[in-house]
Coordinates of C-alpha atoms in Angstrom, one line a residue:
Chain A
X18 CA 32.0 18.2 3.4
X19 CA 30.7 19.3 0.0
X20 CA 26.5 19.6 0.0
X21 CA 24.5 20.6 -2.9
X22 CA 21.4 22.7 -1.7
X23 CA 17.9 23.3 -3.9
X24 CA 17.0 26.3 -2.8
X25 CA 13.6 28.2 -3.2
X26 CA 14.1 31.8 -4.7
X27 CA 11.3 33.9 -5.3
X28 CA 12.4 37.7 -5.4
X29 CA 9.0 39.1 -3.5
X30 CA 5.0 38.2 -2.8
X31 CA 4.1 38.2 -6.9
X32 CA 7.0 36.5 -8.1
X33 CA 6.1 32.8 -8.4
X34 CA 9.7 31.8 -7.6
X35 CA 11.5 28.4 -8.4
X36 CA 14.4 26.0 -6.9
X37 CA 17.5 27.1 -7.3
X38 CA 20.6 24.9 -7.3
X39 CA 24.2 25.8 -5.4
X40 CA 26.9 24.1 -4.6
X41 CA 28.4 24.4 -0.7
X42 CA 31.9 23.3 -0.9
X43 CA 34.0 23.0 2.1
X44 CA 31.1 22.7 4.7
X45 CA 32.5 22.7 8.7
X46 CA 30.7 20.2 9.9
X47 CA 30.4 22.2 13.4
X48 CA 28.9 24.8 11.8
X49 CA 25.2 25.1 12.3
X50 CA 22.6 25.3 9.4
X51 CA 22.4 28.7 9.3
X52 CA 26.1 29.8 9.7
X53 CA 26.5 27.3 6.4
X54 CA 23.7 29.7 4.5
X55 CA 26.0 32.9 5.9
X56 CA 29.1 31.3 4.1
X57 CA 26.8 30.2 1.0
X58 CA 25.4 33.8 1.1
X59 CA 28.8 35.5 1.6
X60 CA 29.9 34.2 -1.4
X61 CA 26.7 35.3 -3.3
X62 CA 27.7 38.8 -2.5
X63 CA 31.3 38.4 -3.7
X64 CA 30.2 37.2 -6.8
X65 CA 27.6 39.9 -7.2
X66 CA 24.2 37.5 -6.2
X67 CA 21.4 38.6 -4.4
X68 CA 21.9 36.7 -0.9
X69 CA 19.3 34.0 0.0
X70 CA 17.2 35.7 2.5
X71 CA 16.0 33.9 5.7
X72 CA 14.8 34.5 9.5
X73 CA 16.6 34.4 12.2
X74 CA 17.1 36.5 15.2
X75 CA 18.9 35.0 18.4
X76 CA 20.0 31.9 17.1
X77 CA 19.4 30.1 20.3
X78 CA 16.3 28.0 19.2
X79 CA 14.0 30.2 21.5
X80 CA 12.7 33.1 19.3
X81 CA 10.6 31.7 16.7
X82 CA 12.2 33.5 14.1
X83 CA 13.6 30.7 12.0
X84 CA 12.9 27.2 10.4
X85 CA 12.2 26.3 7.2
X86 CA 11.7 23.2 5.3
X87 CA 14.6 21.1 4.8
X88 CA 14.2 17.7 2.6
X89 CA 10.6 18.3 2.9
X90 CA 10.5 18.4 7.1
X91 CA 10.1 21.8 8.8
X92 CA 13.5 22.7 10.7
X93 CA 15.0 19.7 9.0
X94 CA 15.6 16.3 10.4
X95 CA 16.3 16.7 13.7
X96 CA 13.6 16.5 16.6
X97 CA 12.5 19.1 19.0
X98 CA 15.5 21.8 17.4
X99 CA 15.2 25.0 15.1
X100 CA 16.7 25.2 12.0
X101 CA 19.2 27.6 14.1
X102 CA 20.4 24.9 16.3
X103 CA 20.6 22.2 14.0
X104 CA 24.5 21.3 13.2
X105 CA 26.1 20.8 9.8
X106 CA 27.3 17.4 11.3
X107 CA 23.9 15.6 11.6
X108 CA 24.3 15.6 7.3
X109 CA 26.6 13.7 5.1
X110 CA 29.3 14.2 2.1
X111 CA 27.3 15.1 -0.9
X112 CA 23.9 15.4 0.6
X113 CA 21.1 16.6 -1.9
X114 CA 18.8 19.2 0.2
X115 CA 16.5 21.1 -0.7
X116 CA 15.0 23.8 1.5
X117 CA 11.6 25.7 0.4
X118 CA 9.8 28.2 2.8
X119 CA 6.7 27.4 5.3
X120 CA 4.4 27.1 2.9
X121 CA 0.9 28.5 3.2
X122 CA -2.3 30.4 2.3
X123 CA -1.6 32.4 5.5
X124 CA 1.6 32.6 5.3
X125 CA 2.8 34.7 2.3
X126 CA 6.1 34.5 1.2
X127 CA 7.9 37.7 1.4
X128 CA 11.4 36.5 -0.5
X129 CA 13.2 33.4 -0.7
X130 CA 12.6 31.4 2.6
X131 CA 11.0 34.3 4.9
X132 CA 7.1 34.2 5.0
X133 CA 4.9 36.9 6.3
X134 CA 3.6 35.1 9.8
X135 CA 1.4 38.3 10.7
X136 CA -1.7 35.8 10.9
X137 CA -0.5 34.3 14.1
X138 CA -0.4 37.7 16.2
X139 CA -4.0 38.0 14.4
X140 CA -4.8 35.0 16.1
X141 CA -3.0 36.4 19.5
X142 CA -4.9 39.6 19.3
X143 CA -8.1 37.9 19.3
X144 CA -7.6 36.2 23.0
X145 CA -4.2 35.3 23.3
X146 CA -4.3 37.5 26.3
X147 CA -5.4 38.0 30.1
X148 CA -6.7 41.9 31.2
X149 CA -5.2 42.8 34.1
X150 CA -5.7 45.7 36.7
X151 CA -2.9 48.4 36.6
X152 CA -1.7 50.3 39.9
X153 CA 0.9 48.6 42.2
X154 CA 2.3 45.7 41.4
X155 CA 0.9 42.2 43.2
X156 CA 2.5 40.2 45.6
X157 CA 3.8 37.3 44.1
X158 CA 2.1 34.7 45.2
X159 CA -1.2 36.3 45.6
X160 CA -3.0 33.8 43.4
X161 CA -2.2 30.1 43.8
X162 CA -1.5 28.1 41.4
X163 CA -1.2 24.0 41.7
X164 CA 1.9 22.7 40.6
X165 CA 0.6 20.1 37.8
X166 CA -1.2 22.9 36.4
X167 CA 1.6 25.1 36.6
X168 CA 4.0 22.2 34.5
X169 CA 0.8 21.6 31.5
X170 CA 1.0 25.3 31.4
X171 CA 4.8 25.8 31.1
X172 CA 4.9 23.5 28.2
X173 CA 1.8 24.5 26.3
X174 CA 3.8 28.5 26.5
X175 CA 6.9 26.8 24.8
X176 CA 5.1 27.7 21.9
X177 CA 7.6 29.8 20.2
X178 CA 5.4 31.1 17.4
X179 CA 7.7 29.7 14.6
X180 CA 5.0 28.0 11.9
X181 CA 6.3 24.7 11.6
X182 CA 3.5 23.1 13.0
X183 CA 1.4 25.0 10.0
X184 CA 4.1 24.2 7.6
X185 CA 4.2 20.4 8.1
X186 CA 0.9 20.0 8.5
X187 CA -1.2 18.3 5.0
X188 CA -3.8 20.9 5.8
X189 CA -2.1 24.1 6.9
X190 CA -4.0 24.0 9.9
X191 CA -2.8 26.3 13.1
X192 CA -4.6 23.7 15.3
X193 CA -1.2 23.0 17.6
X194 CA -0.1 26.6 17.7
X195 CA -4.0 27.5 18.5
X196 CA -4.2 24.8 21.2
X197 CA -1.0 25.7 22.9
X198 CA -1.8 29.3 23.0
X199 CA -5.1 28.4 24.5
X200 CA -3.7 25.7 26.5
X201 CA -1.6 27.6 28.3
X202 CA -3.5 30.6 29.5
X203 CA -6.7 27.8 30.2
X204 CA -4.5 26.1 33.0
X205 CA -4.3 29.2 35.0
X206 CA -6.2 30.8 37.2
X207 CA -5.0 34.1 35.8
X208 CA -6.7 33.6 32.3
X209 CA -10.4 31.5 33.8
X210 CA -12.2 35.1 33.1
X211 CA -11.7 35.2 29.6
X212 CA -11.4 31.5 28.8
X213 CA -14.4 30.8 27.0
X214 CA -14.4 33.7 24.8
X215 CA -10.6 33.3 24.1
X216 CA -11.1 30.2 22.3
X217 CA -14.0 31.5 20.4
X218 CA -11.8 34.4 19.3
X219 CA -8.8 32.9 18.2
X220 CA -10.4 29.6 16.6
X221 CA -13.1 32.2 14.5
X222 CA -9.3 34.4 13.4
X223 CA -7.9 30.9 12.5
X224 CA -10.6 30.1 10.1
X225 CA -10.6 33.7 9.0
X226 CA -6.9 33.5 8.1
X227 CA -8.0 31.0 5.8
X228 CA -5.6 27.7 8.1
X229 CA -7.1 24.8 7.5
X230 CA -8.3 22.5 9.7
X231 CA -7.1 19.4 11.7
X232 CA -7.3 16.2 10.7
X233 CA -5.3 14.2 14.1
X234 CA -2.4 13.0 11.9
X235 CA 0.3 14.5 14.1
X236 CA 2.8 16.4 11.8
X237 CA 2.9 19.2 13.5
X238 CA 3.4 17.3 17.2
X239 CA 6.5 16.1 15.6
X240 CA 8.1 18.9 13.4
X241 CA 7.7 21.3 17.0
X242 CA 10.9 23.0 18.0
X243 CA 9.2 22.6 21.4
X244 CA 7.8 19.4 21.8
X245 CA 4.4 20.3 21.9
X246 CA 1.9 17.4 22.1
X247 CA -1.0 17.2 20.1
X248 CA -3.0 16.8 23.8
X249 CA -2.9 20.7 23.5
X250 CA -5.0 21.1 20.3
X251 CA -7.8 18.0 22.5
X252 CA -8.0 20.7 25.0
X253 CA -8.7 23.4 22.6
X254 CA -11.5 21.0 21.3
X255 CA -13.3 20.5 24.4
X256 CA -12.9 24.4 25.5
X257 CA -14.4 25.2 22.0
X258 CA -17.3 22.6 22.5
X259 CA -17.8 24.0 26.2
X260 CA -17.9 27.0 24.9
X261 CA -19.8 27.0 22.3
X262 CA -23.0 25.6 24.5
X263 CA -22.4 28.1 27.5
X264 CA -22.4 31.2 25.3
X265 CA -25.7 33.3 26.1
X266 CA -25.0 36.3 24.4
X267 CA -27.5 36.7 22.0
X268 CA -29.8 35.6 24.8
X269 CA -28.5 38.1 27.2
X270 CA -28.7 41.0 24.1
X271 CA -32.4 39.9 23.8
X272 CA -33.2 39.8 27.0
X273 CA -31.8 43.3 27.8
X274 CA -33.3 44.7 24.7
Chain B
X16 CA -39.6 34.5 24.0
X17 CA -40.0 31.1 22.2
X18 CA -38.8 33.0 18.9
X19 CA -35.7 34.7 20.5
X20 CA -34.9 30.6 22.0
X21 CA -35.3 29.5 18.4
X22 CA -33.6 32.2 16.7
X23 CA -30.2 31.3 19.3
X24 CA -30.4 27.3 18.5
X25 CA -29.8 28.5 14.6
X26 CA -27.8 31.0 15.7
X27 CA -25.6 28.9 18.4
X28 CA -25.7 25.9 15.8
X29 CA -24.2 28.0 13.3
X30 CA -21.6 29.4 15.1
X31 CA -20.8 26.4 16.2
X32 CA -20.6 24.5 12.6
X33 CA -19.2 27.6 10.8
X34 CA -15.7 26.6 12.8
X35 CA -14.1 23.7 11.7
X36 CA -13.5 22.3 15.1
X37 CA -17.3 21.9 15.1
X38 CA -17.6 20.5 11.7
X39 CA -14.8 17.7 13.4
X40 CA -17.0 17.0 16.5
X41 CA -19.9 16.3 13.5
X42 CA -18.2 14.1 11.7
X43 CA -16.9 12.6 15.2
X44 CA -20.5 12.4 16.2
X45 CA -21.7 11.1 13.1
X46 CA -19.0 8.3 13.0
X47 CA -19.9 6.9 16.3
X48 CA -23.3 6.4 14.7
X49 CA -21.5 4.6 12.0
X50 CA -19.1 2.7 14.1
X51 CA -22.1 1.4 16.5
X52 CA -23.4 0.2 13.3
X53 CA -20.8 -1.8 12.2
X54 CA -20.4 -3.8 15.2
X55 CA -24.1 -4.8 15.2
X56 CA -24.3 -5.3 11.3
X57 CA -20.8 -7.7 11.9
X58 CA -22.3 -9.3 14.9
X59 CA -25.4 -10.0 12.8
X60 CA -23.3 -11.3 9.9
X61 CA -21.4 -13.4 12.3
X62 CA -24.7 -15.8 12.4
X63 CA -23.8 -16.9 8.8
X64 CA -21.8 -19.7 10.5
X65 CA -24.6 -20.9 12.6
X66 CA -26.5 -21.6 9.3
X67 CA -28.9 -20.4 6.8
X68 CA -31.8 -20.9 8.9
X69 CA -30.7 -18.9 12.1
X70 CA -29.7 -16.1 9.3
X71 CA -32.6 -16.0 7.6
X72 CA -34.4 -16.1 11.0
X73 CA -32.7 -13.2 11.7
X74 CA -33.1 -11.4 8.5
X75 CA -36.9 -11.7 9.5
X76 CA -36.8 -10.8 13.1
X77 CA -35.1 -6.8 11.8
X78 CA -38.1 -6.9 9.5
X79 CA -41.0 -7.8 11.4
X80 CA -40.3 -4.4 13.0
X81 CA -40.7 -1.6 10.2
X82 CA -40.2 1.2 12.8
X83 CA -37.2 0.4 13.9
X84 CA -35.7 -1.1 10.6
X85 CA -36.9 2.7 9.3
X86 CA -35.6 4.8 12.1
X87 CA -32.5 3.2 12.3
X88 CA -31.9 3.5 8.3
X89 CA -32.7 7.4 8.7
X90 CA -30.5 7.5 11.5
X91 CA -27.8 6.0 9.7
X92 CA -28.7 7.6 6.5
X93 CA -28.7 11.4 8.2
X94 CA -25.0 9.9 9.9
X95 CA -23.8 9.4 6.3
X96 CA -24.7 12.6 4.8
X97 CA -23.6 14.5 7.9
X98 CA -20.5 12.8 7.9
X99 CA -19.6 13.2 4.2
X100 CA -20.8 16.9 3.9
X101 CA -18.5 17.9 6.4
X102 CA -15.7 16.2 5.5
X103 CA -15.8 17.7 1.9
X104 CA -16.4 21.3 3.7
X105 CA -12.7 20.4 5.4
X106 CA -11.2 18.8 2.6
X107 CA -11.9 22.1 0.8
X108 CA -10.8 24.2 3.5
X109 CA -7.2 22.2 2.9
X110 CA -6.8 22.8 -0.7
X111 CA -7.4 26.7 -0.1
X112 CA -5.2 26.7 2.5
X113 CA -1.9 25.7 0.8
X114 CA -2.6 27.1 -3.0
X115 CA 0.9 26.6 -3.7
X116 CA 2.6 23.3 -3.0
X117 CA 5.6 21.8 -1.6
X118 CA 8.6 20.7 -4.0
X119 CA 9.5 18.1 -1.4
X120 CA 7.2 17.2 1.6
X121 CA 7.7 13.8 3.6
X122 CA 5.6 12.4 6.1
X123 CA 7.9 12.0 9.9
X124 CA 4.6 11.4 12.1
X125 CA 1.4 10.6 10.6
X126 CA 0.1 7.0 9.9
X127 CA -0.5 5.9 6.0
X128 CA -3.8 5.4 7.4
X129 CA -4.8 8.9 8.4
X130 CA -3.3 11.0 5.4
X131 CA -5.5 8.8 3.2
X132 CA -9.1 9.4 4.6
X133 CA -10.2 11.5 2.1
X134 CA -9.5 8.0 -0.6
X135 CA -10.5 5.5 1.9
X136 CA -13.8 6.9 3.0
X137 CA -15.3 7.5 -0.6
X138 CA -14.7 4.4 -1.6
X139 CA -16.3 2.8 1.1
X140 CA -19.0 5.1 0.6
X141 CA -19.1 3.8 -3.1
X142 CA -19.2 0.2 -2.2
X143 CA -22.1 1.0 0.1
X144 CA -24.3 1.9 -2.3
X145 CA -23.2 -1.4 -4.0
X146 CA -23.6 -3.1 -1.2
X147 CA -27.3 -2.3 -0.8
X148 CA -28.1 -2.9 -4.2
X149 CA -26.5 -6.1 -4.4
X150 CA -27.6 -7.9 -0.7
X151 CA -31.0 -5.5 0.2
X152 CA -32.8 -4.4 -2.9
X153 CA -31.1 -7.3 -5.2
X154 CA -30.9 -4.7 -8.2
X155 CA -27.1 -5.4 -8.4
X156 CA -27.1 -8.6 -7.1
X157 CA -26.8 -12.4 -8.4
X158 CA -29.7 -13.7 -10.7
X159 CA -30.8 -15.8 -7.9
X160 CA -31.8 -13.0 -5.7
X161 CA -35.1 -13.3 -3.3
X162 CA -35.8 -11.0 -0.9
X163 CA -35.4 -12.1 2.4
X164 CA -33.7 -14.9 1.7
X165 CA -30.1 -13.6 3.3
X166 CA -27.8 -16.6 3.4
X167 CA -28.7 -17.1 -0.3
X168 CA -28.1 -14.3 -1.8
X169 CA -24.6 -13.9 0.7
X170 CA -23.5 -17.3 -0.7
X171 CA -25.0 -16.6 -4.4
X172 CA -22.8 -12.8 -4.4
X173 CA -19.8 -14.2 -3.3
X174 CA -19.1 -17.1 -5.4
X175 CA -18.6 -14.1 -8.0
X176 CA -14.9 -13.4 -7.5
X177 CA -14.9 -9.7 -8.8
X178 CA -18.1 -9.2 -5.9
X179 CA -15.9 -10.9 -3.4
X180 CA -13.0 -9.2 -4.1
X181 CA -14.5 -5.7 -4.2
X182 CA -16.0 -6.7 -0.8
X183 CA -12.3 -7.7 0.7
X184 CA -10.8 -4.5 -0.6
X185 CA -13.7 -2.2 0.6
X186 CA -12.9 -3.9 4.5
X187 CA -9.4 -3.6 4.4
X188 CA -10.0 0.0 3.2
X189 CA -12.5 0.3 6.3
X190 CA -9.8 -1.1 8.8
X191 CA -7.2 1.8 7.4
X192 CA -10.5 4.2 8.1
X193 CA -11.1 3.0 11.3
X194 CA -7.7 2.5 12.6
X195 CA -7.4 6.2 12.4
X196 CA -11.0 7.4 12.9
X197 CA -11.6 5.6 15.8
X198 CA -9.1 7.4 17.9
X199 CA -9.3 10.5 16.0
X200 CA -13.2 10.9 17.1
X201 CA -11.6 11.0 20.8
X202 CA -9.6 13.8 19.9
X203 CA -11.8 15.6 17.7
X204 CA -14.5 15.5 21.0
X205 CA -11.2 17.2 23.3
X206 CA -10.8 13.8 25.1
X207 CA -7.1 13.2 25.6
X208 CA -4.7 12.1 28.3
X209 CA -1.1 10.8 28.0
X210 CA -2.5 8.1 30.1
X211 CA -5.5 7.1 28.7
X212 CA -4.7 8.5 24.7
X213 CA -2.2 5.4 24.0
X214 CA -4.4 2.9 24.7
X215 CA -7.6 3.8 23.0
X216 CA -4.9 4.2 19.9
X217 CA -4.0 0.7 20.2
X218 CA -7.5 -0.3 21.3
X219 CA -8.8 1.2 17.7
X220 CA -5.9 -0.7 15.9
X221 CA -7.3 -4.0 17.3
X222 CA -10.7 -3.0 16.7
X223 CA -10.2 -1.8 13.2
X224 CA -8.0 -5.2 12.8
X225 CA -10.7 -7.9 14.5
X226 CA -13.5 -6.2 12.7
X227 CA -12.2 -6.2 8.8
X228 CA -11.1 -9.9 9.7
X229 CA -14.4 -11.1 11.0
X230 CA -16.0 -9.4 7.7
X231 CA -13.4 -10.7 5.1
X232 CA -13.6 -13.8 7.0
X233 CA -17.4 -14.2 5.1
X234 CA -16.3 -14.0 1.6
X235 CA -13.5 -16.1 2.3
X236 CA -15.4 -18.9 3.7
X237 CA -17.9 -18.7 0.7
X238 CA -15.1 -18.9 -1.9
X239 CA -13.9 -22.3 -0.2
X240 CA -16.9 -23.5 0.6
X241 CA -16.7 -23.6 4.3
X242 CA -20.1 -21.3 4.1
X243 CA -22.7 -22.3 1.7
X244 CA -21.4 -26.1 0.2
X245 CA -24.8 -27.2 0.5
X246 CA -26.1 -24.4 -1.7

């Protein structure tokens, strides 16, 4: 099939960039998106072009790496699928499609469709962690934990980091990727000692980062490579609100002082 | 120790509204306020069909007791101002966070309803105002005015089309704000459950639905004469 792709080229952080048209001819359609942009940029390099640069790293839709925005939807149109594992067959003869980068304050374009996404291990390194004692390993199944919780858990750490909850979301919130991260160290035993001041942490490093903030709509629930729900980012509202009225710090400081 | 306690509430209080999650549990807060008083304020404008006497009646009965009448007007009145500060404290956290926009964007999720807050909610806000100064003070409203005099001045507004038809677009606009702010203040408060979140969606639709019927239902019945013939 023959597409013709609009595609965003900006040649580093300062240059403001602008949509570039190409045309794909000869498209397999069981190629998958990404193997179409290898061909696209193979033939940029023949002709002396600077290749379109994009993520990607395993190409299995598990690391996060890639995704962009495809006709306006992050990872393009297919639900619960990276860009990666979307399939040249899910378009048509003589498609328009344009494809632009996450977009966001805290996301800084790099070049073409790769964006800096340092601000989410900013918001991992302020509690998206458990501390654990060192020495020998322990047994297994020294801590119990119930199987429901186990599940909520398992599917809040789909999370695969990849930004397109904060790319298709109106307000550029990190609310979903946030809420999962929180989510899924909340529902196990393993992370109850630093629960309360993990959600502090990483909601104060959101703001910080300059996301925005949630407004319910439910973008980002939909655009998830994972499937996420939008339940996670409810139970990063009520840790945040529990936590907020238990802390006693500047009581304890007092006190002690 | 009293001034270490009060230093902590400003201190807790502004931790807690310097995030935006607690700005959301605010404006959640605030809109329950807002929502209680828009199922009494319909329920009282409901008596317009039992007549201008029960109406009137009960136009007298809220003002025979000025505490109340007051407290609940600075309740409400602290509700607005809490609910529209923090919503333009979010809406300006939005524009900073995506300084350069999307070519293309489309919407795969989100209800029509719940990207357009930030249009529906000012309006309303703006009709308020006129709201009060046509049917409370009278300053905006028809040249019969009296104070007091409720059915009246209801019956005297809406026989002016444009008041009427402000009045119908202002509700419909309120329905669109409810439909998504009712559910959303669950949410926004961490109260979900793939059992129990479906329903109160659907719940709020109705709500949202019955409630801009039953008030678009009064201007309505004034402009055909069902309400206020005798008049």
């Amino acid at each position: 099939m023959n597409l013709t792709l609009h595609i965003w080229r900006q040649k580093n952080a300062s240059d403001p960039g602008r949509m570039v048209r190409y045309e794909a001819k000869n498209v397999n359609a069981d190629m998958s998106f990404l193997e179409m942009l290898d061909v696209l940029n193979e033939e940029l390099t023949l002709k002396g072009e600077d290749p379109v640069a994009f993520d990607s790293d395993c190409r299995e839709g598990i690391c996060g790496m890639c995704g962009f925005m495809i006709n306006g939807v992050a990872h393009g149109p297919q639900r619960g699928t990276t860009v990666c594992q979307l399939h040249m067959r899910r378009f048509k003869e003589g498609d328009q499609l344009h494809l632009e980068p996450w977009r966001a304050r805290a996301f800084p374009v790099i070049k073409d469709l790769v964006v800096d996404r340092s601000a989410f291990d900013r918001i991992i390194q302020a509690g998206g962690f458990i501390s654990v004692s060192t020495g020998s390993a322990p047994d297994g199944n020294a801590i119990l934990v119930p199987k429901p919780a186990a599940d909520l858990a398992m599917d809040a750490a789909a999370c695969i980091g990849c930004g397109a909850c904060v790319a298709a979301c109106p307000n550029a919130a990190a609310a979903l990727f946030t809420g999962a991260k929180i989510t899924h160290l909340a529902k196990l035993p393993q992370g109850q000692p630093e629960r309360y001041q993990r959600v502090l942490g990483m909601v104060a490093q959101a703001r910080q980062d300059l996301f925005g903030s949630c407004t319910n709509i439910g973008e980002c629930e939909a655009v998830c490579p994972k499937a996420i729900p939008l339940d996670v980012i409810a139970g990063m509202n009520r840790d945040f609100i529990k936590a907020s009225w238990e802390r006693r710090e500047e009581v304890i400081e007092k006190g002690a002082g | 120790m009293s001034s270490v306690a009060a230093d902590s509430h400003v201190h807790r209080a502004f931790h807690f509204y310097q995030e935006s999650l607690g700005k959301k549990v605010v404006m959640a807060a605030t809109g329950v306020v807002l929502f209680g008083y828009l199922v009494a304020h319909l329920l009282g404008n409901m008596q317009v069909y039992l007549g201008a006497e029960q109406m009137d009646n009960y136009a007298a009965f809220l003002h025979s007791m000025p505490a109340l009448l007051w407290g609940v007007r600075a309740l409400l009145l602290i509700s607005i101002v809490g609910h529209i500060v923090s919503s333009i404290q979010l809406a300006r956290l939005k524009s900073a966070a995506r300084p350069v926009s999307y070519v293309k964007k489309e919407a795969i999720a989100s209800s029509y309803a719940s990207r357009t807050m930030m249009w529906s909610g000012p309006i309303i806000a703006f009709f308020v105002i006129f709201h009060i100064l046509d049917l409370t003070t009278g300053a905006a409203g028809a040249a019969q005015f009296q104070d007091l005099r409720a059915y009246e001045n209801l019956v005297y507004s809406f026989r002016r089309v444009p008041v009427a038809a402000f009045y119908i677009v202002a509700m419909v606009l309120l329905c669109m704000h409810l439909y998504h702010g009712l559910w959303s203040m669950f949410q926004s408060m961490g109260v979900s459950h793939p059992r129990y979140t479906p329903i109160i969606k659907r719940a709020a639709a109705w709500v949202a639905i019955l409630m801009a019927v039953g008030f678009i239902s009064i201007p309505i019945s004034v402009l055909t004469g069902l309400v206020g013939a005798n008049l």
